[in-house]
XYZ file of N, CA, C and O in Angstrom:
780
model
N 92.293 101.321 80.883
C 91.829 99.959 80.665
C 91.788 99.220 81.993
O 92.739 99.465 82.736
N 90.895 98.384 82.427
C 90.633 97.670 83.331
C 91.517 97.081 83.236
O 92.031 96.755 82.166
N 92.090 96.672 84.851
C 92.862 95.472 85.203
C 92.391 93.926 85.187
O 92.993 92.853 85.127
N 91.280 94.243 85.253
C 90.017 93.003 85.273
C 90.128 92.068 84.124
O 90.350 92.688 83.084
N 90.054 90.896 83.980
C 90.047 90.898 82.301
C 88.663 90.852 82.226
O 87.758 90.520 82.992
N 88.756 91.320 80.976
C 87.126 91.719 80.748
C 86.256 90.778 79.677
O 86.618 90.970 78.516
N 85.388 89.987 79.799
C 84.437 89.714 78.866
C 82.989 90.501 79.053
O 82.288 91.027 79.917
N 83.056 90.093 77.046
C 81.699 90.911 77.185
C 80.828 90.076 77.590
O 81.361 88.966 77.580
N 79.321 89.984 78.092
C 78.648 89.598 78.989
C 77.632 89.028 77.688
O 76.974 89.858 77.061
N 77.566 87.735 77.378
C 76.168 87.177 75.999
C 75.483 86.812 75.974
O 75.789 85.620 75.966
N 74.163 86.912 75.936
C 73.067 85.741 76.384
C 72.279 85.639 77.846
O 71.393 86.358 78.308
N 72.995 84.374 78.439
C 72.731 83.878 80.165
C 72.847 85.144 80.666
O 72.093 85.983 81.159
N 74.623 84.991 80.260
C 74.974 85.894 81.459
C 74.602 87.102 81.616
O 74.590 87.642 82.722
N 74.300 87.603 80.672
C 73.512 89.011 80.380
C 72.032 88.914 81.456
O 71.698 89.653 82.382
N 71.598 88.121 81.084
C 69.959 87.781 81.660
C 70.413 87.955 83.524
O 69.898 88.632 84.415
N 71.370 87.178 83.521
C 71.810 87.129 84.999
C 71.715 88.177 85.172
O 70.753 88.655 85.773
N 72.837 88.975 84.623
C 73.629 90.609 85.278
C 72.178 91.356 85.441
O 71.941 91.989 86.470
N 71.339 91.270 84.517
C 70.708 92.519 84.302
C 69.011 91.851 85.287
O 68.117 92.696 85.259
N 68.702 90.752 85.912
C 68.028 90.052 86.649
C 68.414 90.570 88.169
O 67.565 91.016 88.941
N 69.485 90.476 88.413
C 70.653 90.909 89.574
C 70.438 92.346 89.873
O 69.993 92.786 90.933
N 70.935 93.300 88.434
C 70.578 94.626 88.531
C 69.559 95.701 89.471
O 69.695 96.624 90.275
N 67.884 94.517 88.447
C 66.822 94.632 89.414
C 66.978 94.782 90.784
O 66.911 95.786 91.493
N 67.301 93.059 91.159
C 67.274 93.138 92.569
C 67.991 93.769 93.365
O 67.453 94.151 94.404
N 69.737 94.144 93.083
C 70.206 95.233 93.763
C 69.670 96.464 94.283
O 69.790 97.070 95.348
N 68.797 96.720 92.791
C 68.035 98.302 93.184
C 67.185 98.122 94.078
O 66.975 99.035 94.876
N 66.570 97.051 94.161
C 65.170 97.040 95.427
C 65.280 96.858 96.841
O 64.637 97.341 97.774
N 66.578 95.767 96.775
C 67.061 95.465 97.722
C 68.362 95.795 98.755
O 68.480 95.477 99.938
N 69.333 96.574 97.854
C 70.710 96.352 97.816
C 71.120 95.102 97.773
O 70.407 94.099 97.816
N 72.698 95.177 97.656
C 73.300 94.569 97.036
C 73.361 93.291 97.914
O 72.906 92.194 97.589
N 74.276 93.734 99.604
C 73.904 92.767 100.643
C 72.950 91.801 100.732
O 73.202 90.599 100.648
N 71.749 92.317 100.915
C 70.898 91.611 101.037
C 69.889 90.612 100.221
O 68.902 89.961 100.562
N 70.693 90.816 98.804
C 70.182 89.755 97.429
C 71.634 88.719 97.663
O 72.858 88.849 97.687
N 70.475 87.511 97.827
C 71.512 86.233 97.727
C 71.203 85.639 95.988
O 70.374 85.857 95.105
N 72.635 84.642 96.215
C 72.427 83.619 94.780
C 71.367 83.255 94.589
O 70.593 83.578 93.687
N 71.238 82.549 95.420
C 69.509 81.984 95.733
C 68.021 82.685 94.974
O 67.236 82.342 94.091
N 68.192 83.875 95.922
C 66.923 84.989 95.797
C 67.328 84.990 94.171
O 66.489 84.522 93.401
N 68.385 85.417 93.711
C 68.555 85.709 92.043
C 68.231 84.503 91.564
O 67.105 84.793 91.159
N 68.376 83.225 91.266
C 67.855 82.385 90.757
C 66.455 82.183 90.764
O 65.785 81.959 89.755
N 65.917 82.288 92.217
C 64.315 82.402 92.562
C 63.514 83.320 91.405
O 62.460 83.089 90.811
N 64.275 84.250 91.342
C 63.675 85.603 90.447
C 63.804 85.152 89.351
O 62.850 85.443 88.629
N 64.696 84.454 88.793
C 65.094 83.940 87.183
C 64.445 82.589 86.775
O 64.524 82.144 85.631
N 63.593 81.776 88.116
C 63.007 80.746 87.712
C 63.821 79.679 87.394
O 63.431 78.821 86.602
N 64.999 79.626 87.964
C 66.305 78.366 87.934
C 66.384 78.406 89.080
O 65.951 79.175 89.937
N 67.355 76.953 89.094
C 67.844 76.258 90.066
C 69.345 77.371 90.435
O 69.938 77.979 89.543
N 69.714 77.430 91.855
C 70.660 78.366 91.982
C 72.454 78.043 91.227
O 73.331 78.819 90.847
N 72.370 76.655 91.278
C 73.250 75.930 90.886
C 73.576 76.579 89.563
O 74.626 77.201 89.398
N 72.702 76.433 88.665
C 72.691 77.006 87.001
C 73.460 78.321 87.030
O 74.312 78.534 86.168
N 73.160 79.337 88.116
C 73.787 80.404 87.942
C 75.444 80.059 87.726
O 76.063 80.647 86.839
N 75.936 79.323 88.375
C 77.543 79.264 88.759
C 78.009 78.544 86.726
O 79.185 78.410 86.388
N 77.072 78.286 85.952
C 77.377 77.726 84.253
C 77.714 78.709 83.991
O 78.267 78.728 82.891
N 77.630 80.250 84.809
C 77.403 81.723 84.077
C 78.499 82.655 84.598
O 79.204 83.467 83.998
N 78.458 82.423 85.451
C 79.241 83.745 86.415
C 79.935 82.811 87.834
O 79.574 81.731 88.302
N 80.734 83.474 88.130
C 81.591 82.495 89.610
C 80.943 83.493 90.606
O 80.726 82.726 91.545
N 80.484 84.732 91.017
C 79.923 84.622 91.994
C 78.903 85.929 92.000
O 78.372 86.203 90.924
N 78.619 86.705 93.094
C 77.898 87.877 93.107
C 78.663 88.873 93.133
O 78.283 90.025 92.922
N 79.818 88.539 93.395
C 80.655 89.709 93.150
C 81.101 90.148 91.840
O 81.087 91.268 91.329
N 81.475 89.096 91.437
C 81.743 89.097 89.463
C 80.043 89.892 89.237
O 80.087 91.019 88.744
N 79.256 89.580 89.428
C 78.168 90.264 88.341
C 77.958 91.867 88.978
O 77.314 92.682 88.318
N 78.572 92.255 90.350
C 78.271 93.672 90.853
C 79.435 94.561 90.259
O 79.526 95.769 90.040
N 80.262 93.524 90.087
C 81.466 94.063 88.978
C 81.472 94.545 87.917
O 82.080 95.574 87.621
N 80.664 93.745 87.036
C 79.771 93.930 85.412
C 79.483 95.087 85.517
O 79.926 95.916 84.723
N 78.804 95.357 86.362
C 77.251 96.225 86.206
C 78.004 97.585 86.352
O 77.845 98.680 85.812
N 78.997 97.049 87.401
C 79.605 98.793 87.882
C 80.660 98.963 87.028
O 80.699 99.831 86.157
N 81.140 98.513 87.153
C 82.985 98.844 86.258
C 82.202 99.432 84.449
O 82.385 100.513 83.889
N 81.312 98.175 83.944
C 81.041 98.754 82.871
C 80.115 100.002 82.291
O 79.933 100.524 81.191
N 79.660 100.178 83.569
C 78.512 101.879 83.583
C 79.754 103.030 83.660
O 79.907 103.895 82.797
N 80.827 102.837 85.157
C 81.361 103.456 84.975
C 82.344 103.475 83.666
O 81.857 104.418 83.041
N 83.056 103.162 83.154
C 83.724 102.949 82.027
C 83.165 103.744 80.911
O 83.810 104.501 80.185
N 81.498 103.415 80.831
C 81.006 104.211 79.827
C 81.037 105.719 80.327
O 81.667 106.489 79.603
N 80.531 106.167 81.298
C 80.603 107.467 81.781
C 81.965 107.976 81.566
O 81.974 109.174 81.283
N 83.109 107.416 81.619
C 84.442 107.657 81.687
C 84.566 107.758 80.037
O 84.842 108.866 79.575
N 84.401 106.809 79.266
C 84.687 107.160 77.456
C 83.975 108.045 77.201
O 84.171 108.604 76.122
N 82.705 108.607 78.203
C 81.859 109.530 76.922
C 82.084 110.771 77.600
O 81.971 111.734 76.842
N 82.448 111.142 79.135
C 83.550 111.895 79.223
C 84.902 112.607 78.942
O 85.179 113.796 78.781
N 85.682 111.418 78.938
C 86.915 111.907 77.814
C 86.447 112.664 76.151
O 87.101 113.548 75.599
N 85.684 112.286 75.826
C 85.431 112.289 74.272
C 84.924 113.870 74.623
O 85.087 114.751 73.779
N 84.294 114.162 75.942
C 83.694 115.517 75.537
C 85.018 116.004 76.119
O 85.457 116.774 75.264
N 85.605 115.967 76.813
C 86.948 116.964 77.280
C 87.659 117.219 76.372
O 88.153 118.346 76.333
N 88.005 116.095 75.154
C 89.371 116.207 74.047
C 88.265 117.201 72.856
O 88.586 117.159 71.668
N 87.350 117.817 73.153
C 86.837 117.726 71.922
C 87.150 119.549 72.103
O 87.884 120.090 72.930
N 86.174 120.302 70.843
C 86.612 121.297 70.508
C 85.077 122.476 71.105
O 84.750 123.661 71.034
N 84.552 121.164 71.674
C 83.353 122.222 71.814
C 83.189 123.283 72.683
O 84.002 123.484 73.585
N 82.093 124.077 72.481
C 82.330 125.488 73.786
C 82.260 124.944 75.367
O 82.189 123.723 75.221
N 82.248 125.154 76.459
C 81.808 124.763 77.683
C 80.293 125.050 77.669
O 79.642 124.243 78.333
N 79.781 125.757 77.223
C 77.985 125.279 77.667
C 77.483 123.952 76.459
O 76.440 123.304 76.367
N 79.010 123.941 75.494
C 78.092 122.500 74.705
C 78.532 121.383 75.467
O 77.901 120.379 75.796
N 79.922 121.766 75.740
C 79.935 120.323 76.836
C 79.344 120.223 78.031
O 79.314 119.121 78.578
N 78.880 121.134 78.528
C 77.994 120.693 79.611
C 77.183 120.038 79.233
O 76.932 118.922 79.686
N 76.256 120.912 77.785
C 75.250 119.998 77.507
C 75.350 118.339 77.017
O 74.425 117.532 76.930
N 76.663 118.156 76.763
C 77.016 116.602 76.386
C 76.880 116.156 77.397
O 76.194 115.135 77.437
N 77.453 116.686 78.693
C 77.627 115.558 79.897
C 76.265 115.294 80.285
O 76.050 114.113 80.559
N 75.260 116.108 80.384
C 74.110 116.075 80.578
C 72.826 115.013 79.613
O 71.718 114.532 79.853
N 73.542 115.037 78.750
C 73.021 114.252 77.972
C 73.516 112.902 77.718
O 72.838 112.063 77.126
N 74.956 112.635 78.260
C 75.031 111.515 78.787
C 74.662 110.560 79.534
O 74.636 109.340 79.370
N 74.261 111.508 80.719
C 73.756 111.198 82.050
C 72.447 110.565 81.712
O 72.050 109.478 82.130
N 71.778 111.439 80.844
C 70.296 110.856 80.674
C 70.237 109.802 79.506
O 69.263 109.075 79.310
N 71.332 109.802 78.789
C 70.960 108.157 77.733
C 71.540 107.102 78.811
O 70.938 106.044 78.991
N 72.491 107.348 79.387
C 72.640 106.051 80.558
C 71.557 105.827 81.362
O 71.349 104.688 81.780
N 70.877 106.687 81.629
C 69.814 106.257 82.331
C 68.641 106.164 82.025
O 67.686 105.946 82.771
N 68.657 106.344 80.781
C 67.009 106.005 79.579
C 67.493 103.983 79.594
O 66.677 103.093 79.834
N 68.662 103.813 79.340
C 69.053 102.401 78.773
C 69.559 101.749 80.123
O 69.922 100.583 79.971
N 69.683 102.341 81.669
C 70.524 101.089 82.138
C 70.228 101.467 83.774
O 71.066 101.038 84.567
N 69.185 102.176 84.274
C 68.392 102.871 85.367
C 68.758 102.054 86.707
O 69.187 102.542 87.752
N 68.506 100.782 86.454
C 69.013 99.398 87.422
C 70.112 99.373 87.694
O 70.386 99.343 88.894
N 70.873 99.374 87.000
C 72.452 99.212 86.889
C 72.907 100.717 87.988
O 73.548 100.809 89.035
N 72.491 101.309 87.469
C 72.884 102.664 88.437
C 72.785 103.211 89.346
O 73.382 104.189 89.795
N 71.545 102.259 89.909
C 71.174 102.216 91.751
C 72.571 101.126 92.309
O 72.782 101.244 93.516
N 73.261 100.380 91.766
C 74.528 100.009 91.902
C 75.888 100.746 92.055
O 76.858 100.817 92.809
N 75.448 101.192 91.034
C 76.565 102.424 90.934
C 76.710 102.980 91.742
O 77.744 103.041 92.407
N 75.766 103.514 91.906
C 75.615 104.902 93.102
C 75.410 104.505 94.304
O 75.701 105.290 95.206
N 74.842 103.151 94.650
C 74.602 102.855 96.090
C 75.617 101.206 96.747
O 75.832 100.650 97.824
N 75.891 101.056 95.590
C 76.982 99.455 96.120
C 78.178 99.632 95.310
O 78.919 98.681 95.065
N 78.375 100.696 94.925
C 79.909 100.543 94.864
C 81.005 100.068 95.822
O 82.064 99.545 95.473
N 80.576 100.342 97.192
C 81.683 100.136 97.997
C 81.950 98.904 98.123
O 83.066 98.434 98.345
N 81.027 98.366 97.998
C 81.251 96.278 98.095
C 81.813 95.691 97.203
O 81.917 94.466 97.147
N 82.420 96.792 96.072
C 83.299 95.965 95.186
C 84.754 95.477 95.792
O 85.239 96.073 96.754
N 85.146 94.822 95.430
C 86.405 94.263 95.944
C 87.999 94.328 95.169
O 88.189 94.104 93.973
N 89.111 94.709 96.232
C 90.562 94.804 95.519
C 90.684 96.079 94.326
O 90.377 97.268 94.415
N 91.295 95.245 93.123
C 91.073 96.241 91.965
C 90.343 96.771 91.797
O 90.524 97.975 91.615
N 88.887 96.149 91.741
C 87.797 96.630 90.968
C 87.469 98.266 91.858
O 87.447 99.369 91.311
N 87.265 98.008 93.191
C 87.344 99.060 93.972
C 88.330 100.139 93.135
O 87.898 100.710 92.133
N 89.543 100.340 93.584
C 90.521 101.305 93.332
C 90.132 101.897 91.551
O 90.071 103.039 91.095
N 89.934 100.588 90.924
C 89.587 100.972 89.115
C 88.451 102.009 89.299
O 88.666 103.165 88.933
N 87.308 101.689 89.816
C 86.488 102.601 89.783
C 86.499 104.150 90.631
O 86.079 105.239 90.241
N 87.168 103.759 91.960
C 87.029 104.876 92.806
C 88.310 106.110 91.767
O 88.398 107.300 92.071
N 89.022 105.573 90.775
C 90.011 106.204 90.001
C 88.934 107.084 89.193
O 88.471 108.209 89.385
N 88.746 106.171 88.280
C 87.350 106.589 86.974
C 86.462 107.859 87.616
O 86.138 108.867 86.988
N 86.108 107.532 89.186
C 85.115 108.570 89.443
C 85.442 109.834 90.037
O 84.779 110.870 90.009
N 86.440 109.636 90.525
C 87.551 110.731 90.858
C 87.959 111.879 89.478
O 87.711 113.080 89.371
N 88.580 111.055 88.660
C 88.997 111.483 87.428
C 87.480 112.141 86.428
O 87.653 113.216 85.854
N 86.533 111.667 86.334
C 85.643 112.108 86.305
C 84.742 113.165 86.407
O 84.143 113.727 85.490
N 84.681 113.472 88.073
C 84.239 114.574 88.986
C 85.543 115.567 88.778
O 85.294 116.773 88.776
N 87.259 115.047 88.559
C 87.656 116.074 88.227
C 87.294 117.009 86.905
O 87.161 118.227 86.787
N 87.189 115.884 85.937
C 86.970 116.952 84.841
C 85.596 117.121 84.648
O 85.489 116.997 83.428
N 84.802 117.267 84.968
C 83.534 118.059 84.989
C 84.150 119.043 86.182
O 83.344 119.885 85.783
N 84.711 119.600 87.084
C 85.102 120.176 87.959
C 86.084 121.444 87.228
O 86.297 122.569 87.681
N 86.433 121.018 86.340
C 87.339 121.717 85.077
C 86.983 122.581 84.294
O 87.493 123.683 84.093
N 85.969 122.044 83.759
C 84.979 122.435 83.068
C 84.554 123.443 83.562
O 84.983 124.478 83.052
N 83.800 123.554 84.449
C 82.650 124.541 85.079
C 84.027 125.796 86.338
O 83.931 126.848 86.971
N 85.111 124.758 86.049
C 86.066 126.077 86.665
C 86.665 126.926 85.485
O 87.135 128.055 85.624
N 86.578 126.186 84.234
C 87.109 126.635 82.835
C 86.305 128.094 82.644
O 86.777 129.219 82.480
N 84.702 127.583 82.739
C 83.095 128.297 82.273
C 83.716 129.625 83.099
O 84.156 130.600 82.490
N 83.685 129.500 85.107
C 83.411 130.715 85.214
C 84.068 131.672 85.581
O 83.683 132.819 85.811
N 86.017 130.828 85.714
C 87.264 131.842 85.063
C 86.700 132.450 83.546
O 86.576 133.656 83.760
N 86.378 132.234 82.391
C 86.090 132.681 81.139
C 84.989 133.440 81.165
O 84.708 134.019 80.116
N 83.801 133.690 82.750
C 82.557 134.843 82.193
C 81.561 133.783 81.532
O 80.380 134.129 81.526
N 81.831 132.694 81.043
C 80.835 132.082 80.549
C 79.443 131.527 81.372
O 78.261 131.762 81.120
N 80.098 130.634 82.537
C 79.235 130.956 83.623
C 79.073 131.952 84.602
O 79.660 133.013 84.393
N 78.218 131.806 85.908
C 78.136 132.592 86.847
C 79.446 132.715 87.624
O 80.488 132.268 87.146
N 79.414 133.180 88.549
C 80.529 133.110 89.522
C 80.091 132.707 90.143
O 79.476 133.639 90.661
N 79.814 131.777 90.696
C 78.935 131.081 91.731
C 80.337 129.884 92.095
O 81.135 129.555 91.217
N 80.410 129.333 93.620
C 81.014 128.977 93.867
C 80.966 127.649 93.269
O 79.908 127.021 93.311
N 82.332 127.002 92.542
C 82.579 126.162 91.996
C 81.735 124.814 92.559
O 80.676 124.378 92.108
N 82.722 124.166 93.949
C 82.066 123.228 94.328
C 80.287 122.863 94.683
O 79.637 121.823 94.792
N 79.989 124.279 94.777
C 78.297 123.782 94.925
C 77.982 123.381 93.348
O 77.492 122.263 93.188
N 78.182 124.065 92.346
C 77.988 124.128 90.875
C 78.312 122.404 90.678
O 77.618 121.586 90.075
N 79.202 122.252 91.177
C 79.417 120.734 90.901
C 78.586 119.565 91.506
O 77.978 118.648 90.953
N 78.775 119.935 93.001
C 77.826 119.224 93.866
C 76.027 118.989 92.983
O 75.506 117.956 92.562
N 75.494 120.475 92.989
C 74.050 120.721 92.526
C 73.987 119.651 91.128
O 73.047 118.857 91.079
N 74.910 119.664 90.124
C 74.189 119.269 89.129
C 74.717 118.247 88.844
O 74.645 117.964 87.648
N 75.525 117.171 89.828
C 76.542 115.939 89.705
C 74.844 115.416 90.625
O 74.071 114.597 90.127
N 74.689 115.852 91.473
C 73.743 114.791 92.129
C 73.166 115.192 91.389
O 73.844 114.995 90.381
N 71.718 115.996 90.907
C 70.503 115.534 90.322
C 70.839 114.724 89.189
O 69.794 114.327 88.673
N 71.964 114.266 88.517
C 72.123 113.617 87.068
C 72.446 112.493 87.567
O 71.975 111.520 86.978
N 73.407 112.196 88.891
C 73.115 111.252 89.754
C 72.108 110.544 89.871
O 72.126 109.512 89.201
N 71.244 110.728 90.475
C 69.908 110.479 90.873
C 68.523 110.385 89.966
O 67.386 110.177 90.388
N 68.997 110.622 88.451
C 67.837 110.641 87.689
C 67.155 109.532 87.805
O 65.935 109.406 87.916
N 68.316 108.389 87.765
C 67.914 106.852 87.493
C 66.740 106.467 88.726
O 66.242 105.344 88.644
N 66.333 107.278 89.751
C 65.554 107.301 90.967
C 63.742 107.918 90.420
O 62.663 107.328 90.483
N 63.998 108.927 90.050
C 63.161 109.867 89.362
C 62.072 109.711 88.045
O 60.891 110.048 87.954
N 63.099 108.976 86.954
C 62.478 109.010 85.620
C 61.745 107.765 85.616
O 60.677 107.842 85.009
N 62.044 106.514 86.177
C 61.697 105.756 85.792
C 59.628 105.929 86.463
O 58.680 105.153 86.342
N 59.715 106.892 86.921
C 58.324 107.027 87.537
C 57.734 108.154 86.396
O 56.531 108.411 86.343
N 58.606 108.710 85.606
C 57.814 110.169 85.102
C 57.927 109.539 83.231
O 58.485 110.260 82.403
N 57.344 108.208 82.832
C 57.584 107.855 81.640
C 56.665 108.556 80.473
O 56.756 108.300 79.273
N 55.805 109.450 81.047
C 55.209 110.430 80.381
C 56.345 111.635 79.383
O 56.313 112.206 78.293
N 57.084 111.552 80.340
C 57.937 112.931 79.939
C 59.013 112.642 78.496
O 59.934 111.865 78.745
N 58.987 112.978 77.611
C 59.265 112.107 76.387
C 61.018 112.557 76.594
O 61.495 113.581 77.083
N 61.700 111.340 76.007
C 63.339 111.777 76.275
C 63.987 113.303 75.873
O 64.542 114.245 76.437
N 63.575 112.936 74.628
C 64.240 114.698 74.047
C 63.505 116.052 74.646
O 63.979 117.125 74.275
N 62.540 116.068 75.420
C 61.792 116.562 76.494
C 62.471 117.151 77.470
O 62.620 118.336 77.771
N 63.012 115.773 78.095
C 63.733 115.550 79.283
C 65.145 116.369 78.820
O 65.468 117.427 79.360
N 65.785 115.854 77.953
C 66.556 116.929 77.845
C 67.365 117.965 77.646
O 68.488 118.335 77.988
N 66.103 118.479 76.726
C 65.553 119.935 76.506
C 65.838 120.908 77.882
O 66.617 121.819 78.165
N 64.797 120.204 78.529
C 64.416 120.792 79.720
C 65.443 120.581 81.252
O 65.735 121.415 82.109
N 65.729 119.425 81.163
C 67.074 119.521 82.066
C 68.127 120.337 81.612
O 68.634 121.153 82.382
N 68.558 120.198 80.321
C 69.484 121.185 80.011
C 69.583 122.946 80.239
O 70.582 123.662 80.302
N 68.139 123.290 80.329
C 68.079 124.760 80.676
C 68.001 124.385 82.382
O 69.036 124.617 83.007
N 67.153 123.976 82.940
C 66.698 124.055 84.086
C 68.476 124.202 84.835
O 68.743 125.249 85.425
N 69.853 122.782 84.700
C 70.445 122.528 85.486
C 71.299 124.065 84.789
O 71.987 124.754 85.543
N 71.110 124.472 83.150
C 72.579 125.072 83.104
C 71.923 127.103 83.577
O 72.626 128.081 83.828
N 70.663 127.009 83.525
C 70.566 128.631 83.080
C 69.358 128.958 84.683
O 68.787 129.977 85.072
N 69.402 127.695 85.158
C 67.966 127.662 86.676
C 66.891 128.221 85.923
O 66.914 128.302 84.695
N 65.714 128.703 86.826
C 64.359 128.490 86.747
C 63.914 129.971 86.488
O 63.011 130.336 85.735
N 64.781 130.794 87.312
C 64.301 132.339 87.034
C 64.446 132.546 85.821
O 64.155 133.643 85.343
């Protein structure tokens, strides 16, 4: 549980966070002021502060609560009973409903995390640690058991932590490709390759 106290985000503030989101991704995080976010939202900058106390509170939102989700729908596949190629396929399919629903948010994630501040820092750099361990578990579980290759662990992790990483970069350009498509086809491509 976050140290943070947490509200859920209703309405405004939602419009804010997810207005913000945008501009993080285009811009980073640095370089979007209060200002520029209000400009984009068609208010006065002032209005923002009825909503949120600053830019840091909303880079907070965006990250703590993406990661968090990655972290519950993680745990849920580790405690569970399934084989290791079904949980791979869960994590994989995590990866891609977070990023069918929240693509913006995750150019944050992945590229301004470090500008979070105090707790929020340490909360997340925990979550993603803990995280990368157990997918790291997993695929050391797979190819002690013969289930996977023997292929060296850390690349196995590296290879298919970034492209699920990075989808949120990718898909939003390929909206042709229908979700259950996507992955269908990621699921063989990352777990069984191309040959």
């Amino acid at each position: 549980m976050s140290k943070r106290t947490k509200m859920k985000p209703e309405g405004r503030k939602q419009e804010i966070i997810d207005s913000a989101a945008i501009l993080f991704k285009e811009r980073g995080y640095s370089a979007v002021t209060m200002r520029d976010l209000a400009r984009a939202m068609g208010i006065k900058a002032a209005s923002l502060y009825n909503h949120i106390q600053s830019k840091q509170e909303i880079l907070a939102s965006i990250i703590i609560d993406l990661a968090e989700h990655f972290t519950t729908g993680m745990n849920e596949i580790v405690k569970s009973d399934l084989t290791i190629i079904k949980k791979l396929e869960k994590i994989i399919e995590l990866h891609i409903d977070i990023t069918l629903t929240n693509a913006d948010g995750l150019a944050s994630l992945n590229n301004d995390w470090m500008h979070l501040e105090e707790e929020n820092l340490t909360y997340f750099e925990q979550m993603r640690h803990d995280y990368e361990e157990n997918f790291r578990q997993i695929v050391r579980t797979g190819v002690n058991n013969g289930v996977l290759a023997n292929n060296n662990i850390e690349i196995i992790v590296f290879s298919t932590l970034s492209t699920l990483r990075t989808l949120y970069l990718w898909y939003p350009k390929q909206r042709t490709i229908d979700p259950d498509i996507l992955k269908k086809d990621m699921i063989t491509v990352l777990l069984k390759g191309i040959i």
